[in-house]
Short mmCIF file of C-alpha atoms and ligand atoms in Angstrom, two decimals:
data_model
loop_
_atom_site.label_atom_id
_atom_site.label_comp_id
_atom_site.label_asym_id
_atom_site.label_seq_id
_atom_site.Cartn_x
_atom_site.Cartn_y
_atom_site.Cartn_z
CA MET Y 1 183.52 91.44 -125.33
CA GLU Y 2 183.77 92.97 -121.87
CA LEU Y 3 180.02 93.42 -121.64
CA LEU Y 4 179.54 89.78 -122.59
CA TYR Y 5 182.00 88.73 -119.93
CA LEU Y 6 180.21 90.89 -117.38
CA LEU Y 7 176.87 89.28 -118.22
CA PHE Y 8 178.43 85.84 -118.12
CA SER Y 9 180.02 86.47 -114.73
CA ILE Y 10 176.70 87.77 -113.34
CA VAL Y 11 174.90 84.64 -114.52
CA PHE Y 12 177.70 82.41 -113.24
CA THR Y 13 177.82 84.14 -109.83
CA SER Y 14 174.03 83.91 -109.52
CA PHE Y 15 174.19 80.22 -110.23
CA THR Y 16 176.97 79.42 -107.74
CA THR Y 17 175.26 81.68 -105.17
CA LEU Y 18 172.03 79.76 -105.55
CA ILE Y 19 173.68 76.36 -105.21
CA LEU Y 20 175.88 77.34 -102.26
CA SER Y 21 172.98 79.11 -100.56
CA LEU Y 22 170.92 75.93 -100.74
CA ILE Y 23 173.73 74.07 -99.01
CA LEU Y 24 174.26 76.82 -96.39
CA PRO Y 25 171.53 75.76 -93.91
CA PHE Y 26 172.92 72.22 -93.77
CA HIS Y 27 176.43 73.53 -93.20
CA ALA Y 28 175.16 75.87 -90.50
CA LEU Y 29 173.34 73.03 -88.78
CA LEU Y 30 176.40 70.82 -88.96
CA ARG Y 31 178.62 73.57 -87.53
CA ARG Y 32 176.14 74.18 -84.72
CA LEU Y 33 176.19 70.48 -83.79
CA VAL Y 34 179.99 70.37 -83.82
CA SER Y 35 180.44 73.62 -81.92
CA SER Y 36 177.88 72.82 -79.23
CA ARG Y 37 179.88 69.72 -78.50
CA ALA Y 38 183.17 71.66 -78.50
CA SER Y 39 181.96 74.64 -76.45
CA SER Y 40 180.76 72.46 -73.62
CA SER Y 41 184.35 71.45 -73.00
CA SER Y 42 186.10 74.81 -73.44
CA SER Y 43 185.00 78.29 -72.44
CA SER Y 44 187.97 80.62 -72.52
CA ASP Y 45 187.83 84.31 -71.68
CA GLU Y 46 190.33 85.39 -74.31
CA ALA Y 47 189.04 87.95 -76.80
CA GLU Y 48 187.70 86.41 -79.98
CA PRO Y 49 189.98 86.81 -83.00
CA ILE Y 50 187.00 87.98 -85.09
CA SER Y 51 184.63 90.79 -84.07
CA LEU Y 52 181.49 91.57 -86.00
CA TYR Y 53 180.32 95.08 -86.81
CA GLU Y 54 177.06 96.34 -88.24
CA GLY Y 55 176.54 99.86 -89.47
CA THR Y 56 175.88 102.24 -92.29
CA VAL Y 57 177.78 103.43 -95.33
CA TYR Y 58 176.93 106.97 -96.48
CA HIS Y 59 177.82 108.43 -99.85
CA GLN Y 60 177.32 112.03 -100.78
CA ARG Y 61 178.29 113.64 -104.09
CA ARG Y 62 177.94 117.38 -104.54
CA HIS Y 63 179.18 117.87 -108.10
CA PRO Y 64 178.03 118.04 -110.91
CA VAL Y 65 174.75 116.81 -109.42
CA HIS Y 66 173.65 116.06 -105.92
CA HIS Y 67 173.46 112.35 -105.29
CA SER Y 68 173.48 110.71 -101.90
CA PHE Y 69 172.49 107.38 -100.44
CA GLN Y 70 173.14 105.11 -97.52
CA TYR Y 71 172.96 101.42 -96.90
CA ARG Y 72 173.40 98.96 -94.06
CA VAL Y 73 176.57 96.87 -94.00
CA ARG Y 74 178.19 94.13 -92.00
CA TYR Y 75 181.93 93.88 -91.54
CA ALA Y 76 184.33 91.56 -89.80
CA LEU Y 77 187.33 92.87 -87.86
CA ILE Y 78 189.85 90.06 -87.89
CA ASP Y 79 193.01 89.63 -85.85
CA ILE Y 80 194.85 87.99 -88.75
CA ASP Y 81 197.59 86.51 -86.57
CA ARG Y 82 195.05 84.60 -84.51
CA ALA Y 83 192.12 83.91 -86.81
CA PRO Y 84 191.93 80.23 -87.78
CA HIS Y 85 191.42 81.01 -91.46
CA ALA Y 86 192.35 84.50 -92.53
CA PRO Y 87 190.49 85.59 -95.66
CA PRO Y 88 192.32 85.01 -98.96
CA ASN Y 89 193.55 87.79 -101.28
CA HIS Y 90 194.82 90.03 -98.49
CA LEU Y 91 198.16 90.90 -96.91
CA SER Y 92 199.61 88.57 -94.33
CA PRO Y 93 200.16 90.05 -90.86
CA ASP Y 94 203.94 89.98 -91.35
CA GLU Y 95 203.65 91.85 -94.65
CA ALA Y 96 201.45 94.48 -92.98
CA ARG Y 97 203.96 94.90 -90.13
CA ARG Y 98 206.86 95.17 -92.56
CA ILE Y 99 205.07 97.78 -94.69
CA THR Y 100 204.10 99.93 -91.71
CA GLY Y 101 207.15 99.32 -89.52
CA THR Y 102 204.96 98.29 -86.59
CA ASN Y 103 205.42 95.42 -84.15
CA GLY Y 104 201.99 94.62 -82.69
CA THR Y 105 198.58 93.32 -83.62
CA ILE Y 106 197.20 93.68 -87.15
CA LEU Y 107 193.41 93.91 -87.43
CA LEU Y 108 191.79 93.62 -90.86
CA LEU Y 109 188.38 95.19 -91.42
CA THR Y 110 186.74 93.52 -94.40
CA ILE Y 111 183.60 91.88 -95.74
CA PRO Y 112 184.41 88.17 -95.90
CA PRO Y 113 183.46 86.28 -99.06
CA SER Y 114 179.95 84.80 -98.96
CA VAL Y 115 178.77 81.74 -100.88
CA GLY Y 116 181.76 81.92 -103.19
CA TYR Y 117 181.66 85.66 -103.96
CA GLU Y 118 183.81 88.53 -102.69
CA GLN Y 119 183.15 92.27 -103.05
CA ASN Y 120 185.16 94.71 -100.98
CA PRO Y 121 185.44 98.28 -102.21
CA LEU Y 122 187.54 99.09 -99.13
CA SER Y 123 189.34 96.95 -96.58
CA VAL Y 124 191.45 98.51 -93.85
CA TYR Y 125 194.34 97.09 -91.81
CA TYR Y 126 194.84 98.66 -88.37
CA CYS Y 127 198.49 98.29 -87.37
CA TYR Y 128 199.49 98.59 -83.70
CA ASP Y 129 202.73 99.01 -81.83
CA VAL Y 130 203.41 97.27 -78.55
CA GLU Y 131 204.47 99.95 -76.07
CA GLU Y 132 205.35 99.41 -72.41
CA SER Y 133 201.84 99.48 -71.00
CA ALA Y 134 199.45 99.41 -73.92
CA THR Y 135 199.00 98.87 -77.58
CA CYS Y 136 198.77 101.88 -79.77
CA LEU Y 137 197.21 102.34 -83.23
CA LYS Y 138 200.10 103.61 -85.30
CA LYS Y 139 199.29 103.27 -88.99
CA CYS Y 140 196.60 101.98 -91.28
CA ILE Y 141 196.73 100.38 -94.69
CA ALA Y 142 193.85 100.88 -97.10
CA GLU Y 143 193.07 98.37 -99.80
CA VAL Y 144 190.77 99.87 -102.43
CA THR Y 145 189.32 97.62 -105.13
CA ASN Y 146 187.34 98.89 -108.10
CA THR Y 147 184.35 97.30 -109.83
CA PRO Y 148 184.08 95.63 -112.32
CA TRP Y 149 187.83 95.63 -113.05
CA ALA Y 150 188.93 94.29 -109.64
CA GLU Y 151 192.10 96.34 -109.84
CA ARG Y 152 193.46 97.16 -106.46
CA VAL Y 153 195.61 99.83 -104.87
CA THR Y 154 197.02 99.34 -101.40
CA PHE Y 155 198.60 102.22 -99.50
CA ILE Y 156 199.61 103.27 -96.03
CA PHE Y 157 197.91 106.18 -94.25
CA ASN Y 158 197.89 107.97 -90.94
CA PRO Y 159 194.58 107.11 -89.24
CA HIS Y 160 194.38 110.50 -87.45
CA SER Y 161 194.00 112.17 -90.85
CA ASP Y 162 195.91 111.95 -94.08
CA LEU Y 163 195.74 113.35 -97.56
CA VAL Y 164 196.54 110.80 -100.26
CA ALA Y 165 196.69 111.32 -104.01
CA LYS Y 166 193.93 109.40 -105.75
CA ALA Y 167 195.68 106.40 -107.27
CA LEU Y 168 192.92 104.19 -108.68
CA HIS Y 169 190.04 104.70 -111.11
CA VAL Y 170 187.40 103.75 -108.55
CA SER Y 171 184.28 105.12 -110.18
CA PRO Y 172 183.72 105.80 -113.88
CA PHE Y 173 182.04 109.05 -112.81
CA MET Y 174 185.16 110.68 -111.35
CA ASP Y 175 188.44 111.79 -112.86
CA MET Y 176 191.86 111.07 -111.36
CA LEU Y 177 192.68 114.59 -110.20
CA GLY Y 178 191.34 114.44 -106.67
CA SER Y 179 193.02 113.64 -103.39
CA TRP Y 180 191.51 111.54 -100.65
CA ASN Y 181 191.29 112.95 -97.16
CA ILE Y 182 191.06 109.76 -95.13
CA LYS Y 183 190.56 109.18 -91.40
CA ALA Y 184 189.88 106.06 -89.36
CA SER Y 185 189.08 105.73 -85.66
CA ASP Y 186 190.68 103.07 -83.49
CA PRO Y 187 187.98 100.35 -83.59
CA GLY Y 188 186.34 99.61 -80.24
CA ASP Y 189 182.63 99.38 -79.53
CA TYR Y 190 182.23 101.79 -82.44
CA LEU Y 191 184.33 102.46 -85.50
CA SER Y 192 184.25 105.07 -88.21
CA ILE Y 193 186.10 105.70 -91.44
CA SER Y 194 185.64 108.68 -93.68
CA ILE Y 195 187.04 109.60 -97.05
CA SER Y 196 186.36 112.88 -98.77
CA VAL Y 197 187.55 113.76 -102.22
CA HIS Y 198 189.27 117.11 -102.67
CA HIS Y 199 189.44 118.17 -106.27
CA PRO Y 200 191.52 121.08 -107.65
CA GLU Y 201 188.52 122.39 -109.59
CA PHE Y 202 185.39 121.16 -107.79
CA GLY Y 203 186.68 121.43 -104.22
CA ASN Y 204 185.48 118.98 -101.60
CA TYR Y 205 182.83 117.34 -103.79
CA PHE Y 206 182.40 113.83 -102.46
CA THR Y 207 182.29 112.13 -99.06
CA ALA Y 208 181.96 108.47 -98.17
CA SER Y 209 181.85 107.21 -94.62
CA LEU Y 210 181.29 104.08 -92.62
CA LYS Y 211 180.00 104.13 -89.08
CA ALA Y 212 179.55 100.80 -87.35
CA LYS Y 213 178.87 99.30 -83.96
CA LYS Y 214 180.38 96.14 -82.56
CA LEU Y 215 178.01 93.25 -82.04
CA HIS Y 216 178.32 90.82 -79.22
CA SER Y 217 179.25 87.48 -80.65
CA SER Y 218 176.28 85.67 -79.19
CA SER Y 219 174.01 87.61 -81.59
CA ALA Y 220 175.64 86.01 -84.63
CA SER Y 221 177.22 82.72 -83.85
CA ASP Y 222 177.43 81.56 -87.46
CA HIS Y 223 179.52 83.89 -89.63
CA ALA Y 224 178.49 82.25 -92.90
CA VAL Y 225 174.87 83.02 -92.07
CA PHE Y 226 175.67 86.49 -90.72
CA PHE Y 227 177.46 87.52 -93.95
CA TRP Y 228 175.15 85.69 -96.33
CA LEU Y 229 174.78 87.75 -99.55
CA MET Y 230 176.56 90.77 -98.03
CA PRO Y 231 179.09 91.03 -100.92
CA HIS Y 232 176.25 90.57 -103.40
CA LYS Y 233 174.32 93.47 -101.86
CA VAL Y 234 177.37 95.72 -102.14
CA ALA Y 235 177.72 94.82 -105.83
CA VAL Y 236 174.05 95.53 -106.48
CA TRP Y 237 174.36 98.95 -104.79
CA ILE Y 238 177.44 99.79 -106.87
CA TYR Y 239 175.74 98.97 -110.18
CA TRP Y 240 172.42 100.50 -109.19
CA HIS Y 241 173.98 103.85 -108.26
CA ALA Y 242 176.11 103.79 -111.39
CA ILE Y 243 172.90 103.49 -113.41
CA LYS Y 244 171.35 106.36 -111.46
CA LEU Y 245 174.36 108.63 -112.02
CA TRP Y 246 174.34 107.77 -115.70
CA TRP Y 247 170.61 108.55 -115.72
CA LYS Y 248 171.37 111.93 -114.11
CA ASN Y 249 173.70 112.62 -117.05
CA VAL Y 250 176.93 112.59 -115.08
CA GLN Y 251 179.78 112.32 -117.54
CA PHE Y 252 181.21 108.83 -117.99
CA ILE Y 253 185.00 108.94 -117.72
CA GLN Y 254 187.13 106.35 -119.45
CA HIS Y 255 189.69 104.37 -117.50
CA PRO Y 256 192.86 106.51 -117.36
CA ARG Y 257 195.05 103.70 -118.69
CA TYR Y 258 193.88 104.66 -122.21
CA ALA Y 259 194.35 108.44 -122.06
CA THR Y 260 197.16 108.58 -119.45
CA PRO Y 261 198.90 105.22 -119.18
CA THR Y 262 201.34 106.77 -116.70
CA TYR Y 263 198.58 107.65 -114.23
CA ARG Y 264 200.16 105.59 -111.42
CA ASP Y 265 203.47 107.43 -111.66
CA GLU Y 266 201.56 110.68 -111.76
CA ALA Y 267 199.72 109.69 -108.59
CA LEU Y 268 203.07 109.05 -106.89
CA ILE Y 269 204.31 112.50 -107.91
CA ARG Y 270 201.09 114.19 -106.77
CA ASP Y 271 201.28 112.33 -103.49
CA ARG Y 272 204.87 113.44 -102.89
CA ASN Y 273 203.81 117.04 -103.50
CA LEU Y 274 200.90 116.70 -101.09
CA GLN Y 275 203.14 115.32 -98.38
CA CYS Y 276 205.78 117.94 -98.74
CA CYS Y 277 203.77 121.08 -99.25
CA GLY Y 278 200.12 120.50 -98.71
CA PHE Y 279 198.62 119.03 -95.68
CA SER Y 280 201.25 117.88 -93.23
CA ALA Y 281 202.35 121.43 -92.43
CA GLU Y 282 198.95 122.33 -91.05
CA ARG Y 283 198.34 118.99 -89.40
CA GLU Y 284 198.03 119.61 -85.70
CA ASN Y 285 200.21 117.60 -83.41
CA LYS Y 286 197.83 115.05 -81.96
CA LYS Y 287 198.59 113.43 -78.64
CA ASP Y 288 199.71 109.86 -77.93
CA CYS Y 289 200.19 107.65 -80.95
CA LEU Y 290 201.00 109.97 -83.81
CA SER Y 291 204.53 109.38 -84.95
CA SER Y 292 206.45 112.57 -85.53
CA GLU Y 293 208.10 112.07 -88.87
CA ALA Y 294 210.81 114.62 -89.36
CA SER Y 295 210.96 114.55 -93.14
CA PRO Y 296 208.18 113.25 -95.37
CA ARG Y 297 209.03 109.97 -96.99
CA ASP Y 298 207.48 108.58 -100.14
CA ARG Y 299 204.26 106.86 -99.32
CA TRP Y 300 204.13 103.12 -99.85
CA PHE Y 301 201.69 102.20 -102.66
CA ARG Y 302 201.09 98.93 -104.44
CA TRP Y 303 198.89 98.27 -107.43
CA ILE Y 304 197.43 94.97 -108.57
CA ASP Y 305 196.38 94.87 -112.21
CA ALA Y 306 192.99 93.93 -113.54
CA LYS Y 307 192.60 90.36 -114.68
CA TRP Y 308 191.43 89.15 -118.06
CA PRO Y 309 189.33 90.43 -119.84
CA TRP Y 310 189.74 93.83 -118.22
CA SER Y 311 193.52 93.96 -118.45
C1 NAG J 401 207.52 98.34 -80.75
O1 NAG J 401 207.84 99.58 -81.39
C2 NAG J 401 207.74 100.70 -80.52
C3 NAG J 401 207.93 101.95 -81.37
O2 NAG J 401 209.00 101.83 -82.25
C4 NAG J 401 208.76 100.58 -79.41
O3 NAG J 401 208.67 101.69 -78.53
C5 NAG J 401 208.50 99.29 -78.64
O4 NAG J 401 209.48 99.10 -77.67
C6 NAG J 401 208.46 98.10 -79.61
N1 NAG J 401 208.02 96.96 -78.84
C7 NAG J 401 208.57 95.75 -78.94
C8 NAG J 401 208.00 94.69 -78.08
O5 NAG J 401 209.48 95.52 -79.74
#
């Protein structure tokens, strides 16, 4: 049943992709005509609400087999208060401010949908505070979505470095016991994000990172063209590397909702233990923006269930 659905959705997505891709050049042309007329009248110096980044995702697994790869990616960093159309299926800026207790800009790093298809293993919200003289990156929110289920977990983290209990079955080749050590730089001309998985038995056995460079908007004036097939490429990489891991005989692990239906509650408990006794004690006191929380509070997590037929 699920396999049939997967095949059907691949065929359906290919079909809509083809049709919408055929229309894309006409749309792009139309937009160029409209915008050339508009830009001749207005040329403001204000920063664009959307910045484009191009870079590389690296994955390295060190247990039970060595498997690493890298691929080129394109991301948008969107000021979601100011962008004319914020991407669907994400938090609103007010929600992000409420969750993080911040009062400034919210930037969302994500791969926008292309020709009707969205694929975002990780989106990150950068949440700033307005201080007297500057803005200051205070907190981040990660939004992790798994494939093919499209379940999602959203949680808050400290961008300087945080240790978060794994709360979503992201890959069928990993169990739920690890913790994620996650870091994100304040995005400027360059940005980087890294996540490594610390496992009680296998140690630090997996690292994923994104390093990207900001592009100057003139190099990609049409976002629909710039992101064309980007989500599709990500999906192909995910399935291709799943096949390779399966080929290398890495054990296939069932979704925890069958064996441990309480896995989300267990993640919350593991996370509380990590915050109280694990990592925060040894976390050095970084300068400027790091808030000094006296007592660890429960981390904010939110799960979104898989849709039919995966639910
Ligand atoms: C935003 O929050 C920070 C930290 O709580 C505070 O210092 C600052 O005054 C606030 N700014 C505004 C404009 O409310």
